[in-house]
Amino acid sequence: MGSEDCCATQLIDGNGRFDERGLEHFVRTVKLADCGLSYAVVSIMGPQSSGKSTLLNHLFRTNFREMDAVRGRNQTTKGIWIAKCVGIEPFTIVMDLEGTDGRERGEDDTTFEKQSALFALAISDIVLINIWCHDIGREHAANKPLLKTVFQVMMRLFSPRKTTLLFVIRDKTKTPMERLEPVLKEDIQKIWDAVSKPQAHKDTKLSEFFNVEVTALPSYEAKEEQFKEQVAQLRRRFFNSIAPGGLAGDRRGVIPASGFSVSAQEIWKVIKENKDLDLPAHKVMVATVRCEEIANETLSRLRSDEDWVNLEEAVQYEAVPDFGKKLGSILNFYLSEYDMEAVYFDEGVRNAKRHQLESRALQLVYPAFQAMLGHLRTKAFNTFKSDLEQSLQKGKGFALSVRECSQSSMLEFDQGCTDVAIKQADWDTSKVREKLRRDIEAHATSVRTAKLEELKAEYERQLTGALAEPVESLFDAAGAGQDTWASIRKLYKRETENALLGFSASLSGFELDRSTSDKMLENLKAHARGVIEKKAREEAGKALIRMKDRFSSVFSHDTDSMPRMWTGKEDIKKITKQARDAALKLLSILAAIRLDEIPDNVEHILRSTLIDGPVVQARSIEAPTDPLAASTWEEIPPKYTLITPVQCKSLWRQFKTETEYSVTQAISAQEAYRRSNSWLPPPWAIVAIAVLGFNEFMALLRNPLYLIVLFVLYLLTKALWVQLDVNAEFRHGAVSGILGLSSRILPTIMNLLKKLAEAGQQPHPEPPQSPPRPPLDSHSFRSQSQRQPILSHSIPASSSSSTVSSPASVVEHTSPLMQSHAGDTDTELSSTS
């Protein structure tokens, strides 16, 4: 067989150096670690050049180096070699030890012999001892030092396990085996009895330490074929060697295959340090080292496991469904792997290392578990927020909504914790749960504060809308026959009570404590009062404007709210007093806030001081003190004072100054009206005219022709007046009227004369059937009405004259001129309109 099959490796060189790398390579190559306890270790020892390597190569199909007989007998195997037995079940390892009694080391150098023999006894299940047939029964046989060495080192093993010693008799002679075996066992017993033993093993029998087996083989050189046949028979004894009744000895202290490398290293280290080898303690030590290695390897594989890496990465960003199931499955897989690999090691060590592995694995995955709890907490918290918002939108009470949503979210979190829990750990989730509870409480408090602020702002807005404009309207009408502050108090009480009822009903859903609820109601009530006070202060700041407006309203309008026409019949002094009374009443209303219905005499003080003051002073012997020379009102607290007495006095003075012009204008308008409506001259002028114009009047009476001439002149003048529209010309001033008339008077006269001439030259036709008269406009009607008195006035004058024959002749004589004049006037007015 080739080296690829048996993988022969030097384990320990001739200088006693242990090849750790070589052993690790051997273990990996032959896959020894997969065998568990199903393996056996066979070693061979014997004199140098006794054919040990040759026997192993034929027995186990290894390829150890054999002695070349042609080149002579010399040391072939140096140190200890190891190889795999090919074709043997169970898995069997064979070690070829350096031969004893070699001339290369000398007679006194037996240290390595003892070390290698102790190593073989400590690690092997079966030890082959190669002896020559001719040495059996001899006192100075070559195998006696070897056996003595084996028995001596056996005493250094504390609680050694029972090992099988298979004596292989080489170059068997014709002496029957039945006779050779008793002699050999007798020699072995003598050697055992002669070896010095510790007190604990002084009476211990050989059979308690060893199972002694004997076999014999013919000479390989003389009887090769027979040698091979008997080796093949011996090979069959190594099959199932570890089974009960098999060739291997006691298996209680066997080291699991995965710990073979560690065990071999540690045993050789102890042997090199010349210490006693405590195999039970060594077994614990190997189990400790190997279980630690298995645990580290398992943890390393867990760290690099693809499923775990993906799970760890995914949980950093979002909640992973079935997290607990997946994580538990991963942990269970690797813990089971550890259990499978460490199953054959010492139970106490194995369990302790498993606990450490589990603890380290849980430490590895705990951050992912915490991240998952964080996702659960965030999800439950977000659920609480959304559920609370929806519940509030449906109109449920705030406190009830918070309780229901909080219970639902906490239940969701608890269910999530149950889902992410793993059976390998009993992790405490109370801290995360407590944090979720605090977050929910904090959010509920925040939302409650916001909702209360919104509710408060809404009712304040309603109160502001319900009070501000009505109060302003009441102040606009202040003093107009109603108690303004009584109306404001009534409005304030009604609107505030309505708002408080609604606000209290809304607050009930929050389940606030009594003190907090009462405080919020008081604040709302104070806000309503503040709205009125603010509006009152605004109106007080416009007191002078309001007073002037009130004065103007009363002074310039009558009781029917119609604008006054100053015709001269009005009592301006009385009207002025009424207007000032109204302004003073308005000032007294704006002087202070009167929401508490406390009586005061502000109006009386203002009236007695500002209006009735001079009368009181005239009746008073001593000059009284000025009640307005103060900064506060007696019955009114300073915080409710809007206009101080001193400010009232100053405002009144300014008010009177600014309203005197209106009174003066009214007086002037009365005088102008009187003058414009007075047509008769003064009486003295009438007497002077009667005295001085008596002669002219008598002349007119004696000669009626003068009256006719005057009448004609009057008609011409009236026609010119209408044609020129003198009133319209002088509407924009005297200068512009004179300039306009000067440019139009001559053309108008010429036009009028021309029409008179044309009217005189035309024949008088029979009067036709008069068509229906068109409607007259206002100018022609006014002209006709103005002409009518003149006609009616001229007729009596004509009839009274003695020189005129009859009134009819006068009318007939003047009618063409009048008709022509009237027609021209109508035409001109129609064109102008």
Coordinates of C-alpha atoms in Angstrom, one line a residue, residues 38-505:
S38 CA -14.6 4.1 17.5
Y39 CA -10.8 3.8 17.1
A40 CA -8.0 1.8 18.5
V41 CA -4.3 2.4 19.0
V42 CA -1.7 -0.3 18.6
S43 CA 2.0 0.1 19.3
I44 CA 4.9 -2.3 19.1
M45 CA 8.1 -2.4 21.1
G46 CA 11.0 -4.9 21.1
P47 CA 14.7 -5.2 20.6
Q48 CA 16.4 -3.4 17.8
S49 CA 16.4 -5.3 14.5
S50 CA 13.8 -7.8 15.7
G51 CA 11.6 -7.2 12.6
K52 CA 9.0 -4.9 14.2
S53 CA 8.5 -2.7 11.2
T54 CA 8.4 -5.8 8.9
L55 CA 5.7 -7.3 11.1
L56 CA 3.6 -4.0 11.1
N57 CA 3.9 -3.6 7.4
H58 CA 2.5 -7.1 6.8
L59 CA 0.0 -7.0 9.6
F60 CA -1.5 -3.6 9.0
R61 CA -0.3 -2.8 5.4
T62 CA 1.7 0.1 6.4
N63 CA 4.9 1.3 4.8
F64 CA 7.3 1.8 7.7
R65 CA 11.0 1.6 6.8
E66 CA 12.4 -1.9 7.1
M67 CA 15.9 -3.1 7.8
D68 CA 18.0 -4.1 4.8
A69 CA 19.5 -7.4 5.8
V70 CA 22.1 -7.1 3.1
R71 CA 23.5 -4.0 4.7
G72 CA 23.7 -5.6 8.1
R73 CA 21.8 -5.1 11.4
N74 CA 21.6 -1.5 12.5
Q75 CA 18.9 1.0 13.8
T76 CA 16.2 1.5 11.2
T77 CA 13.4 3.2 13.2
K78 CA 14.4 6.3 15.1
G79 CA 12.0 7.8 17.6
I80 CA 8.3 6.9 17.2
W81 CA 6.4 6.7 14.0
I82 CA 2.6 6.6 13.5
A83 CA 0.4 5.4 10.6
K84 CA -3.1 4.3 9.8
C85 CA -3.8 0.6 9.6
V86 CA -5.2 0.0 6.1
G87 CA -8.4 -2.1 5.8
I88 CA -8.9 -2.6 9.5
E89 CA -12.3 -1.9 11.2
P90 CA -12.6 0.0 13.4
F91 CA -10.2 2.8 12.6
T92 CA -6.8 1.7 14.0
I93 CA -3.6 3.6 14.5
V94 CA -0.3 1.9 14.8
M95 CA 2.9 3.3 16.4
D96 CA 6.3 1.9 15.6
L97 CA 8.7 2.5 18.5
E98 CA 12.5 2.7 18.3
G99 CA 14.0 -0.7 19.3
T100 CA 15.7 -1.3 22.6
D101 CA 19.2 -2.5 23.3
G102 CA 20.5 -0.5 20.3
R103 CA 24.2 0.1 20.1
E104 CA 23.6 3.6 18.8
R105 CA 22.3 4.8 22.2
G106 CA 24.6 2.6 24.3
E107 CA 24.1 0.4 27.2
D108 CA 23.5 3.2 29.8
D109 CA 21.2 5.4 27.8
T110 CA 17.8 3.9 28.6
T111 CA 16.0 7.2 29.2
F112 CA 14.3 7.3 25.7
E113 CA 13.4 3.6 26.0
K114 CA 11.5 4.3 29.2
Q115 CA 9.9 7.4 27.9
S116 CA 8.7 5.8 24.7
A117 CA 7.5 2.7 26.6
L118 CA 5.5 4.9 29.0
F119 CA 4.1 6.9 26.1
A120 CA 3.0 3.6 24.4
L121 CA 1.4 2.2 27.5
A122 CA -0.4 5.5 28.2
I123 CA -1.8 5.9 24.7
S124 CA -2.3 2.4 23.3
D125 CA -5.0 -0.1 23.6
I126 CA -2.9 -3.0 22.4
V127 CA 0.9 -3.2 22.9
L128 CA 2.8 -5.8 20.7
I129 CA 6.0 -7.0 22.4
N130 CA 8.3 -8.5 19.8
I131 CA 10.6 -11.2 21.4
W132 CA 12.9 -13.9 20.1
C133 CA 11.8 -17.5 20.6
H134 CA 15.3 -18.6 21.8
D135 CA 15.1 -16.0 24.7
I136 CA 12.2 -17.7 26.4
G137 CA 13.3 -19.4 29.6
R138 CA 16.8 -17.8 29.7
E139 CA 17.9 -15.7 32.6
H140 CA 19.7 -13.2 30.6
A141 CA 17.3 -13.0 27.7
A142 CA 17.2 -9.8 25.6
N143 CA 13.5 -9.3 26.5
K144 CA 13.9 -9.1 30.2
P145 CA 15.2 -5.5 30.3
L146 CA 12.3 -4.5 28.1
L147 CA 9.7 -6.2 30.3
K148 CA 11.3 -4.7 33.4
T149 CA 11.1 -1.3 31.8
V150 CA 7.4 -1.8 30.9
F151 CA 6.5 -2.9 34.5
Q152 CA 8.5 0.0 36.1
V153 CA 6.9 2.7 34.1
M154 CA 3.5 1.2 34.7
M155 CA 3.8 2.2 38.3
R156 CA 4.1 5.8 37.3
L157 CA 0.6 5.8 35.8
F158 CA -2.1 6.7 38.4
S159 CA -5.1 4.6 37.9
P160 CA -3.9 3.1 34.7
R161 CA -6.4 1.4 32.4
K162 CA -6.0 -2.2 31.6
T163 CA -3.9 -2.7 28.5
T164 CA -3.5 -5.8 26.3
L165 CA 0.1 -7.1 26.1
L166 CA 0.4 -9.2 23.0
F167 CA 3.7 -11.1 23.0
V168 CA 4.7 -12.0 19.5
I169 CA 7.3 -14.8 19.5
R170 CA 9.5 -14.5 16.5
D171 CA 11.3 -17.3 14.6
K172 CA 9.3 -19.9 16.4
T173 CA 11.0 -23.3 16.6
K174 CA 9.5 -26.8 16.7
T175 CA 8.7 -26.4 20.4
P176 CA 4.9 -26.6 20.7
M177 CA 3.1 -23.4 21.6
E178 CA 1.5 -25.2 24.6
R179 CA 4.9 -25.4 26.2
L180 CA 6.3 -22.0 25.2
E181 CA 3.4 -20.0 26.6
P182 CA 3.6 -21.2 30.2
V183 CA 7.3 -20.7 30.3
L184 CA 6.9 -17.2 28.9
K185 CA 4.1 -16.3 31.4
E186 CA 6.3 -17.7 34.2
D187 CA 9.1 -15.5 33.2
I188 CA 6.8 -12.5 33.0
Q189 CA 5.4 -13.1 36.4
K190 CA 9.0 -13.3 37.9
I191 CA 9.8 -10.0 36.3
W192 CA 6.6 -8.5 37.7
D193 CA 7.3 -9.8 41.2
A194 CA 10.9 -8.5 41.1
V195 CA 9.9 -5.0 40.1
S196 CA 9.7 -2.6 43.0
K197 CA 6.1 -1.3 43.5
P198 CA 4.5 1.6 45.3
Q199 CA 2.8 0.8 48.6
A200 CA -0.6 1.1 47.0
H201 CA 0.3 -1.6 44.4
K202 CA 2.5 -3.8 46.6
D203 CA 0.1 -6.7 46.4
T204 CA -1.5 -5.9 43.1
K205 CA -1.6 -8.8 40.6
L206 CA -0.3 -8.6 37.1
S207 CA -3.7 -9.4 35.7
E208 CA -5.2 -6.3 37.2
F209 CA -2.9 -4.2 35.0
F210 CA -2.6 -6.3 31.8
N211 CA -4.3 -8.8 29.6
V212 CA -1.5 -11.0 28.5
E213 CA -1.8 -12.7 25.1
V214 CA 0.8 -14.8 23.4
T215 CA 1.2 -15.7 19.7
A216 CA 4.1 -17.0 17.6
L217 CA 5.3 -16.5 14.0
P218 CA 7.7 -18.4 12.0
S219 CA 10.9 -16.9 10.6
Y220 CA 10.2 -14.4 7.8
E221 CA 13.4 -15.1 6.0
A222 CA 13.3 -18.9 6.2
K223 CA 9.5 -19.4 5.9
E224 CA 8.1 -16.4 4.2
E225 CA 4.9 -17.9 2.9
Q226 CA 4.1 -19.5 6.2
F227 CA 4.9 -16.2 7.9
K228 CA 2.5 -14.3 5.7
E229 CA -0.3 -16.9 6.3
Q230 CA 0.0 -16.7 10.0
V231 CA 0.3 -12.9 9.9
A232 CA -3.0 -12.9 8.0
Q233 CA -4.6 -15.0 10.7
L234 CA -3.2 -12.6 13.3
R235 CA -4.6 -9.6 11.3
R236 CA -8.1 -11.0 11.7
R237 CA -7.9 -10.7 15.5
F238 CA -7.6 -6.9 15.1
F239 CA -11.0 -6.6 13.4
N240 CA -13.6 -5.3 15.9
S241 CA -10.9 -5.1 18.5
I242 CA -12.8 -2.6 20.6
A243 CA -16.0 -4.7 20.8
P244 CA -16.7 -6.5 24.0
G245 CA -14.5 -9.5 24.1
G246 CA -12.2 -8.0 21.5
L247 CA -8.4 -7.8 21.6
A248 CA -8.4 -4.3 23.0
G249 CA -8.4 -4.0 26.8
D250 CA -10.3 -1.7 29.1
R251 CA -12.0 1.1 27.1
R252 CA -13.2 3.2 30.0
G253 CA -10.4 5.7 29.9
V254 CA -10.2 6.1 26.2
I255 CA -9.8 9.6 24.8
P256 CA -12.2 10.7 21.9
A257 CA -10.5 10.7 18.5
S258 CA -10.8 14.5 18.2
G259 CA -8.7 14.8 21.4
F260 CA -6.0 12.3 20.4
S261 CA -3.7 15.0 19.2
V262 CA -4.0 17.0 22.3
S263 CA -3.7 13.9 24.5
A264 CA -0.6 12.7 22.8
Q265 CA 1.1 16.1 23.1
E266 CA 0.3 16.5 26.7
I267 CA 1.3 13.0 27.6
W268 CA 4.6 13.3 26.0
K269 CA 5.1 16.7 27.6
V270 CA 4.5 15.2 31.1
I271 CA 6.8 12.3 30.3
K272 CA 9.6 14.6 29.1
E273 CA 9.3 16.6 32.3
N274 CA 9.8 13.3 34.2
K275 CA 6.5 13.8 36.1
D276 CA 4.1 11.1 37.2
L277 CA 1.3 10.7 34.7
D278 CA -2.2 10.8 36.2
L279 CA -4.3 9.4 33.5
P280 CA -7.7 10.3 35.0
A281 CA -6.5 13.9 35.5
H282 CA -5.0 13.7 32.0
K283 CA -8.3 12.6 30.7
V284 CA -9.9 15.6 32.3
M285 CA -7.2 17.9 31.0
V286 CA -7.6 16.5 27.4
A287 CA -11.3 16.9 27.7
T288 CA -10.9 20.5 28.9
V289 CA -8.5 21.4 26.1
R290 CA -10.4 19.6 23.4
C291 CA -13.8 20.7 24.5
E292 CA -12.5 24.2 24.5
E293 CA -11.2 23.8 21.0
I294 CA -14.5 22.3 19.9
A295 CA -16.4 25.1 21.5
N296 CA -14.2 27.7 19.9
E297 CA -14.5 26.1 16.5
T298 CA -18.3 25.8 16.9
L299 CA -18.5 29.5 17.9
S300 CA -16.4 30.5 14.9
R301 CA -18.6 28.5 12.6
L302 CA -21.6 30.2 14.2
R303 CA -20.2 33.6 13.6
S304 CA -19.6 32.9 9.9
D305 CA -22.9 31.0 9.4
E306 CA -24.7 32.5 6.4
D307 CA -28.1 32.3 8.0
W308 CA -26.9 34.0 11.1
V309 CA -25.1 36.7 9.2
N310 CA -28.2 37.4 7.1
L311 CA -30.4 37.4 10.2
E312 CA -28.1 39.7 12.1
E313 CA -27.9 42.1 9.2
A314 CA -31.6 42.1 8.5
V315 CA -32.6 42.7 12.2
Q316 CA -30.5 45.9 12.2
Y317 CA -33.0 47.5 9.8
E318 CA -36.4 46.0 10.5
A319 CA -38.2 43.4 12.5
V320 CA -37.6 39.9 11.2
P321 CA -40.6 37.5 11.1
D322 CA -40.1 34.3 13.2
F323 CA -36.9 35.8 14.6
G324 CA -37.0 33.6 17.7
K325 CA -37.7 30.4 15.7
K326 CA -34.8 31.2 13.3
L327 CA -32.3 32.2 15.9
G328 CA -33.2 29.2 18.1
S329 CA -32.8 26.9 15.2
I330 CA -29.3 28.3 14.4
L331 CA -28.2 28.0 18.0
N332 CA -29.6 24.6 18.5
F333 CA -27.8 23.4 15.3
Y334 CA -24.4 24.5 16.5
L335 CA -25.0 23.4 20.1
S336 CA -25.9 20.0 18.8
E337 CA -22.8 20.0 16.7
Y338 CA -20.8 20.6 19.8
D339 CA -22.6 17.8 21.6
M340 CA -21.8 15.4 18.8
E341 CA -18.1 16.3 18.7
A342 CA -17.7 16.4 22.5
V343 CA -19.9 13.5 23.4
Y344 CA -17.0 11.1 24.3
F345 CA -15.1 13.5 26.5
D346 CA -15.5 13.7 30.3
E347 CA -19.1 14.6 31.1
G348 CA -18.4 17.2 33.7
V349 CA -15.9 19.0 31.4
R350 CA -18.1 18.6 28.4
N351 CA -21.1 20.1 30.1
A352 CA -19.1 22.9 31.6
K353 CA -17.6 23.8 28.2
R354 CA -21.1 23.5 26.6
H355 CA -22.4 25.9 29.2
Q356 CA -19.6 28.3 28.3
L357 CA -20.2 27.9 24.6
E358 CA -23.9 28.5 25.1
S359 CA -23.1 31.6 27.1
R360 CA -20.7 32.9 24.5
A361 CA -23.1 32.2 21.7
L362 CA -25.9 34.0 23.6
Q363 CA -23.6 36.9 24.1
L364 CA -23.0 36.9 20.3
V365 CA -26.7 36.9 19.4
Y366 CA -27.9 39.1 22.3
P367 CA -27.4 42.4 20.4
A368 CA -29.6 41.1 17.6
F369 CA -32.2 40.1 20.2
Q370 CA -32.0 43.6 21.6
A371 CA -32.3 45.1 18.2
M372 CA -35.4 42.9 17.6
L373 CA -36.8 44.1 20.9
G374 CA -36.2 47.7 19.8
H375 CA -38.1 47.0 16.6
L376 CA -41.0 45.5 18.6
R377 CA -41.0 48.5 21.0
T378 CA -41.0 50.9 18.1
K379 CA -43.7 49.0 16.3
A380 CA -45.8 48.8 19.5
F381 CA -45.2 52.5 20.1
N382 CA -46.2 53.5 16.6
T383 CA -49.3 51.3 16.8
F384 CA -50.2 53.1 20.0
K385 CA -49.8 56.5 18.3
S386 CA -51.8 55.6 15.3
D387 CA -54.6 53.8 17.3
L388 CA -54.8 56.7 19.7
E389 CA -55.2 59.2 16.8
Q390 CA -57.9 57.0 15.1
S391 CA -59.7 56.6 18.4
L392 CA -59.7 60.3 19.1
Q393 CA -60.9 61.0 15.5
K394 CA -63.9 58.6 16.2
G395 CA -64.8 60.9 19.2
K396 CA -63.8 58.6 22.1
G397 CA -62.8 60.1 25.3
F398 CA -59.0 60.8 25.6
A399 CA -58.4 58.9 28.8
L400 CA -60.4 55.9 27.6
S401 CA -58.6 55.9 24.3
V402 CA -55.2 56.0 26.0
R403 CA -56.1 53.1 28.3
E404 CA -57.4 50.9 25.4
C405 CA -54.6 51.7 23.0
S406 CA -52.0 51.3 25.7
Q407 CA -53.3 47.9 26.7
S408 CA -53.4 46.8 23.1
S409 CA -49.8 48.0 22.4
M410 CA -48.4 46.4 25.5
L411 CA -50.2 43.2 24.6
E412 CA -48.7 43.4 21.1
F413 CA -45.2 43.9 22.6
D414 CA -45.6 41.0 25.0
Q415 CA -46.7 38.7 22.2
G416 CA -43.8 39.9 20.1
C417 CA -41.4 39.1 23.0
T418 CA -42.9 35.6 23.2
D419 CA -42.3 35.1 19.5
V420 CA -38.6 36.3 19.6
A421 CA -37.8 34.3 22.8
I422 CA -35.5 31.3 22.4
K423 CA -35.4 28.3 24.6
Q424 CA -31.7 28.5 25.1
A425 CA -32.0 31.7 27.1
D426 CA -34.4 33.3 29.5
W427 CA -33.6 36.9 28.6
D428 CA -35.3 39.7 30.6
T429 CA -37.4 42.0 28.5
S430 CA -38.7 44.0 31.4
K431 CA -36.4 47.0 30.9
V432 CA -37.5 47.3 27.2
R433 CA -41.1 46.9 28.3
E434 CA -40.7 49.5 30.9
K435 CA -39.2 51.9 28.4
L436 CA -42.1 51.3 26.1
R437 CA -44.5 52.0 28.9
R438 CA -42.6 55.3 29.7
D439 CA -42.7 56.2 26.0
I440 CA -46.4 55.6 25.8
E441 CA -47.0 57.7 28.9
A442 CA -44.8 60.5 27.7
H443 CA -46.6 60.5 24.3
A444 CA -50.0 60.4 25.9
T445 CA -49.0 63.3 28.1
S446 CA -47.7 65.2 25.1
V447 CA -50.9 64.5 23.1
R448 CA -53.0 65.4 26.1
T449 CA -51.2 68.7 26.5
A450 CA -51.6 69.4 22.8
K451 CA -55.2 68.4 22.8
L452 CA -56.0 70.5 25.8
E453 CA -54.2 73.4 24.3
E454 CA -56.2 72.9 21.1
L455 CA -59.4 72.7 23.0
K456 CA -58.5 75.7 25.1
A457 CA -57.5 77.7 22.0
E458 CA -60.8 76.6 20.2
Y459 CA -63.0 77.8 23.1
E460 CA -60.9 80.9 23.5
R461 CA -61.3 81.6 19.8
Q462 CA -65.1 81.0 20.1
L463 CA -65.3 83.3 23.1
T464 CA -63.2 86.0 21.3
G465 CA -65.5 85.8 18.3
A466 CA -68.6 85.8 20.5
L467 CA -67.4 88.8 22.5
A468 CA -65.1 91.0 20.6
E469 CA -67.4 92.3 17.8
P470 CA -70.6 92.5 20.0
V471 CA -68.6 94.5 22.6
E472 CA -67.2 96.8 20.0
S473 CA -70.8 97.3 18.7
L474 CA -72.0 98.1 22.2
F475 CA -69.2 100.6 22.6
D476 CA -70.2 102.1 19.3
A477 CA -73.7 102.6 20.5
A478 CA -72.6 103.6 24.1
G479 CA -74.7 106.2 25.8
A480 CA -77.5 106.0 23.2
G481 CA -80.3 105.4 25.8
Q482 CA -79.0 102.1 27.2
D483 CA -76.7 101.0 30.0
T484 CA -73.7 99.9 28.0
W485 CA -71.8 98.0 30.7
A486 CA -75.0 96.2 31.8
S487 CA -75.4 95.0 28.3
I488 CA -71.7 93.9 28.2
R489 CA -72.1 92.1 31.5
K490 CA -75.1 90.3 30.3
L491 CA -73.3 89.3 27.1
Y492 CA -70.2 88.3 29.1
K493 CA -72.2 86.1 31.4
R494 CA -74.2 84.4 28.7
E495 CA -71.3 83.6 26.4
T496 CA -69.0 82.6 29.2
E497 CA -71.5 80.2 30.7
N498 CA -72.1 78.6 27.3
A499 CA -68.4 78.3 26.7
L500 CA -67.7 76.9 30.2
L501 CA -70.5 74.3 29.8
G502 CA -69.0 73.1 26.5
F503 CA -65.5 73.2 27.8
S504 CA -66.3 71.3 30.9
A505 CA -68.0 68.6 28.9

